[in-house]
């Protein structure tokens, strides 16, 4: 089992930046790929970004490319999502995720955090 705990959400204005963090514990190590999904009420949870278990391979959904950056610190079992130039349409609950790269990059996850709210006002 893997436990994921997110932090860093909040209320910001359009154009501002936020950095989300997610600390993994349990059966972690550096073998799991990690990523971020988001969900708004009434819609399905959508893939945002993911990073391979090692190295610098990343994947982003088109709407955040050039604005969001995912990174990880394996020594701290932590993954980050730096979000710049935030837009009102980025408002959602953001969930940390972990699992094999093939599943994560295809929009599925074996493990989820509890979520952190990001609200962007116009």
PDB file of C-alpha atoms in Angstrom:
ATOM      1  CA  UNK A   1       0.000   0.000   0.000  1.00  0.00           C
ATOM      2  CA  UNK A   2       1.024   3.553  -0.702  1.00  0.00           C
ATOM      3  CA  UNK A   3      -0.274   6.577   1.185  1.00  0.00           C
ATOM      4  CA  UNK A   4      -0.263   9.981  -0.491  1.00  0.00           C
ATOM      5  CA  UNK A   5      -0.729  13.333   1.254  1.00  0.00           C
ATOM      6  CA  UNK A   6      -1.106  16.540  -0.740  1.00  0.00           C
ATOM      7  CA  UNK A   7      -0.585  20.125   0.365  1.00  0.00           C
ATOM      8  CA  UNK A   8      -0.284  23.570  -1.161  1.00  0.00           C
ATOM      9  CA  UNK A   9      -3.723  24.318  -2.528  1.00  0.00           C
ATOM     10  CA  UNK A  10      -5.490  27.613  -1.963  1.00  0.00           C
ATOM     11  CA  UNK A  11      -7.298  30.607  -3.411  1.00  0.00           C
ATOM     12  CA  UNK A  12      -5.384  32.734  -5.894  1.00  0.00           C
ATOM     13  CA  UNK A  13      -6.096  35.212  -8.652  1.00  0.00           C
ATOM     14  CA  UNK A  14      -5.728  34.564 -12.361  1.00  0.00           C
ATOM     15  CA  UNK A  15      -2.095  34.831 -13.386  1.00  0.00           C
ATOM     16  CA  UNK A  16      -0.774  33.814  -9.975  1.00  0.00           C
ATOM     17  CA  UNK A  17       1.286  30.735  -9.151  1.00  0.00           C
ATOM     18  CA  UNK A  18       0.940  27.841  -6.707  1.00  0.00           C
ATOM     19  CA  UNK A  19       3.060  24.824  -5.921  1.00  0.00           C
ATOM     20  CA  UNK A  20       1.424  21.593  -4.852  1.00  0.00           C
ATOM     21  CA  UNK A  21       3.359  18.953  -2.945  1.00  0.00           C
ATOM     22  CA  UNK A  22       2.622  15.285  -2.368  1.00  0.00           C
ATOM     23  CA  UNK A  23       4.506  13.078   0.063  1.00  0.00           C
ATOM     24  CA  UNK A  24       4.337   9.330  -0.439  1.00  0.00           C
ATOM     25  CA  UNK A  25       4.756   6.751   2.317  1.00  0.00           C
ATOM     26  CA  UNK A  26       4.382   3.026   2.672  1.00  0.00           C
ATOM     27  CA  UNK A  27       5.538   0.771  -0.151  1.00  0.00           C
ATOM     28  CA  UNK A  28       7.141   3.567  -2.089  1.00  0.00           C
ATOM     29  CA  UNK A  29      10.769   3.678  -3.063  1.00  0.00           C
ATOM     30  CA  UNK A  30      11.457   5.154  -6.470  1.00  0.00           C
ATOM     31  CA  UNK A  31       9.653   2.450  -8.423  1.00  0.00           C
ATOM     32  CA  UNK A  32       6.321   4.183  -8.711  1.00  0.00           C
ATOM     33  CA  UNK A  33       5.585   6.842 -11.252  1.00  0.00           C
ATOM     34  CA  UNK A  34       3.685   9.730  -9.731  1.00  0.00           C
ATOM     35  CA  UNK A  35       1.335  12.299 -11.073  1.00  0.00           C
ATOM     36  CA  UNK A  36      -1.524  14.723 -10.616  1.00  0.00           C
ATOM     37  CA  UNK A  37      -5.168  14.581 -11.612  1.00  0.00           C
ATOM     38  CA  UNK A  38      -7.939  17.101 -11.042  1.00  0.00           C
ATOM     39  CA  UNK A  39     -11.684  17.040 -10.740  1.00  0.00           C
ATOM     40  CA  UNK A  40     -14.493  19.571 -10.732  1.00  0.00           C
ATOM     41  CA  UNK A  41     -18.019  18.796  -9.503  1.00  0.00           C
ATOM     42  CA  UNK A  42     -20.078  16.929 -12.052  1.00  0.00           C
ATOM     43  CA  UNK A  43     -17.107  15.968 -14.203  1.00  0.00           C
ATOM     44  CA  UNK A  44     -14.793  12.994 -14.359  1.00  0.00           C
ATOM     45  CA  UNK A  45     -11.353  13.158 -12.810  1.00  0.00           C
ATOM     46  CA  UNK A  46      -8.876  14.180 -15.490  1.00  0.00           C
ATOM     47  CA  UNK A  47      -5.174  13.571 -15.941  1.00  0.00           C
ATOM     48  CA  UNK A  48      -2.953  16.639 -15.488  1.00  0.00           C
ATOM     49  CA  UNK A  49       0.681  15.515 -15.386  1.00  0.00           C
ATOM     50  CA  UNK A  50       2.908  12.563 -14.557  1.00  0.00           C
ATOM     51  CA  UNK A  51       6.578  11.852 -14.055  1.00  0.00           C
ATOM     52  CA  UNK A  52       8.414   8.571 -14.590  1.00  0.00           C
ATOM     53  CA  UNK A  53       9.793   6.792 -11.546  1.00  0.00           C
ATOM     54  CA  UNK A  54      13.351   7.736 -12.486  1.00  0.00           C
ATOM     55  CA  UNK A  55      14.833  10.139 -14.953  1.00  0.00           C
ATOM     56  CA  UNK A  56      13.111  13.168 -16.391  1.00  0.00           C
ATOM     57  CA  UNK A  57      10.333  11.678 -18.485  1.00  0.00           C
ATOM     58  CA  UNK A  58       7.137  13.664 -18.028  1.00  0.00           C
ATOM     59  CA  UNK A  59       3.723  13.947 -19.627  1.00  0.00           C
ATOM     60  CA  UNK A  60       1.163  16.753 -19.485  1.00  0.00           C
ATOM     61  CA  UNK A  61      -2.342  17.307 -20.626  1.00  0.00           C
ATOM     62  CA  UNK A  62      -2.451  19.878 -23.428  1.00  0.00           C
ATOM     63  CA  UNK A  63      -4.255  22.555 -21.419  1.00  0.00           C
ATOM     64  CA  UNK A  64      -1.402  22.932 -18.915  1.00  0.00           C
ATOM     65  CA  UNK A  65       1.624  22.569 -21.173  1.00  0.00           C
ATOM     66  CA  UNK A  66       3.957  25.535 -20.784  1.00  0.00           C
ATOM     67  CA  UNK A  67       2.300  26.590 -17.518  1.00  0.00           C
ATOM     68  CA  UNK A  68       2.633  23.597 -15.173  1.00  0.00           C
ATOM     69  CA  UNK A  69       5.799  21.704 -14.301  1.00  0.00           C
ATOM     70  CA  UNK A  70       5.912  18.363 -12.503  1.00  0.00           C
ATOM     71  CA  UNK A  71       9.025  17.275 -10.637  1.00  0.00           C
ATOM     72  CA  UNK A  72       9.970  14.764  -7.977  1.00  0.00           C
ATOM     73  CA  UNK A  73      12.511  14.300  -5.226  1.00  0.00           C
ATOM     74  CA  UNK A  74      12.948  10.562  -4.737  1.00  0.00           C
ATOM     75  CA  UNK A  75      15.054  11.091  -1.619  1.00  0.00           C
ATOM     76  CA  UNK A  76      12.026  12.757  -0.009  1.00  0.00           C
ATOM     77  CA  UNK A  77       9.383  10.563  -1.721  1.00  0.00           C
ATOM     78  CA  UNK A  78       7.799  13.808  -2.845  1.00  0.00           C
ATOM     79  CA  UNK A  79       6.305  14.984  -6.121  1.00  0.00           C
ATOM     80  CA  UNK A  80       5.590  18.631  -6.898  1.00  0.00           C
ATOM     81  CA  UNK A  81       3.346  20.455  -9.322  1.00  0.00           C
ATOM     82  CA  UNK A  82       4.438  24.013 -10.017  1.00  0.00           C
ATOM     83  CA  UNK A  83       1.478  25.864 -11.504  1.00  0.00           C
ATOM     84  CA  UNK A  84       2.146  29.222 -13.147  1.00  0.00           C
ATOM     85  CA  UNK A  85      -0.151  31.650 -14.938  1.00  0.00           C
ATOM     86  CA  UNK A  86      -3.182  30.029 -13.362  1.00  0.00           C
ATOM     87  CA  UNK A  87      -6.534  30.431 -15.046  1.00  0.00           C
ATOM     88  CA  UNK A  88     -10.084  30.216 -13.625  1.00  0.00           C
ATOM     89  CA  UNK A  89     -10.560  26.978 -15.583  1.00  0.00           C
ATOM     90  CA  UNK A  90      -7.771  25.419 -13.504  1.00  0.00           C
ATOM     91  CA  UNK A  91     -10.086  25.549 -10.486  1.00  0.00           C
ATOM     92  CA  UNK A  92     -10.529  21.991  -9.218  1.00  0.00           C
ATOM     93  CA  UNK A  93      -9.635  19.536  -6.508  1.00  0.00           C
ATOM     94  CA  UNK A  94      -6.164  18.271  -7.328  1.00  0.00           C
ATOM     95  CA  UNK A  95      -5.291  14.677  -6.469  1.00  0.00           C
ATOM     96  CA  UNK A  96      -1.872  13.121  -6.199  1.00  0.00           C
ATOM     97  CA  UNK A  97      -1.570   9.699  -7.824  1.00  0.00           C
ATOM     98  CA  UNK A  98       0.946   6.873  -7.954  1.00  0.00           C
ATOM     99  CA  UNK A  99       1.314   3.700  -9.968  1.00  0.00           C
ATOM    100  CA  UNK A 100       2.983   2.100 -12.994  1.00  0.00           C
ATOM    101  CA  UNK A 101       3.837   4.554 -15.768  1.00  0.00           C
ATOM    102  CA  UNK A 102       1.662   2.818 -18.340  1.00  0.00           C
ATOM    103  CA  UNK A 103      -1.444   3.178 -16.227  1.00  0.00           C
ATOM    104  CA  UNK A 104      -0.702   6.651 -14.903  1.00  0.00           C
ATOM    105  CA  UNK A 105       0.083   8.163 -18.294  1.00  0.00           C
ATOM    106  CA  UNK A 106      -3.086   6.588 -19.660  1.00  0.00           C
ATOM    107  CA  UNK A 107      -5.229   8.292 -17.043  1.00  0.00           C
ATOM    108  CA  UNK A 108      -5.502   5.641 -14.351  1.00  0.00           C
ATOM    109  CA  UNK A 109      -3.988   5.329 -10.896  1.00  0.00           C
ATOM    110  CA  UNK A 110      -3.512   2.618  -8.315  1.00  0.00           C
ATOM    111  CA  UNK A 111      -3.290   5.050  -5.406  1.00  0.00           C
ATOM    112  CA  UNK A 112      -4.849   8.433  -4.626  1.00  0.00           C
ATOM    113  CA  UNK A 113      -4.316  11.210  -2.127  1.00  0.00           C
ATOM    114  CA  UNK A 114      -7.197  12.921  -0.351  1.00  0.00           C
ATOM    115  CA  UNK A 115      -7.109  15.950  -2.657  1.00  0.00           C
ATOM    116  CA  UNK A 116      -6.362  19.643  -2.244  1.00  0.00           C
ATOM    117  CA  UNK A 117      -8.580  22.465  -3.476  1.00  0.00           C
ATOM    118  CA  UNK A 118      -7.221  24.997  -5.948  1.00  0.00           C
ATOM    119  CA  UNK A 119      -9.459  27.976  -6.677  1.00  0.00           C
ATOM    120  CA  UNK A 120      -8.507  30.613  -9.232  1.00  0.00           C
ATOM    121  CA  UNK A 121     -10.562  33.789  -9.287  1.00  0.00           C
ATOM    122  CA  UNK A 122     -10.843  35.988 -12.365  1.00  0.00           C
TER     123      UNK A 122
END
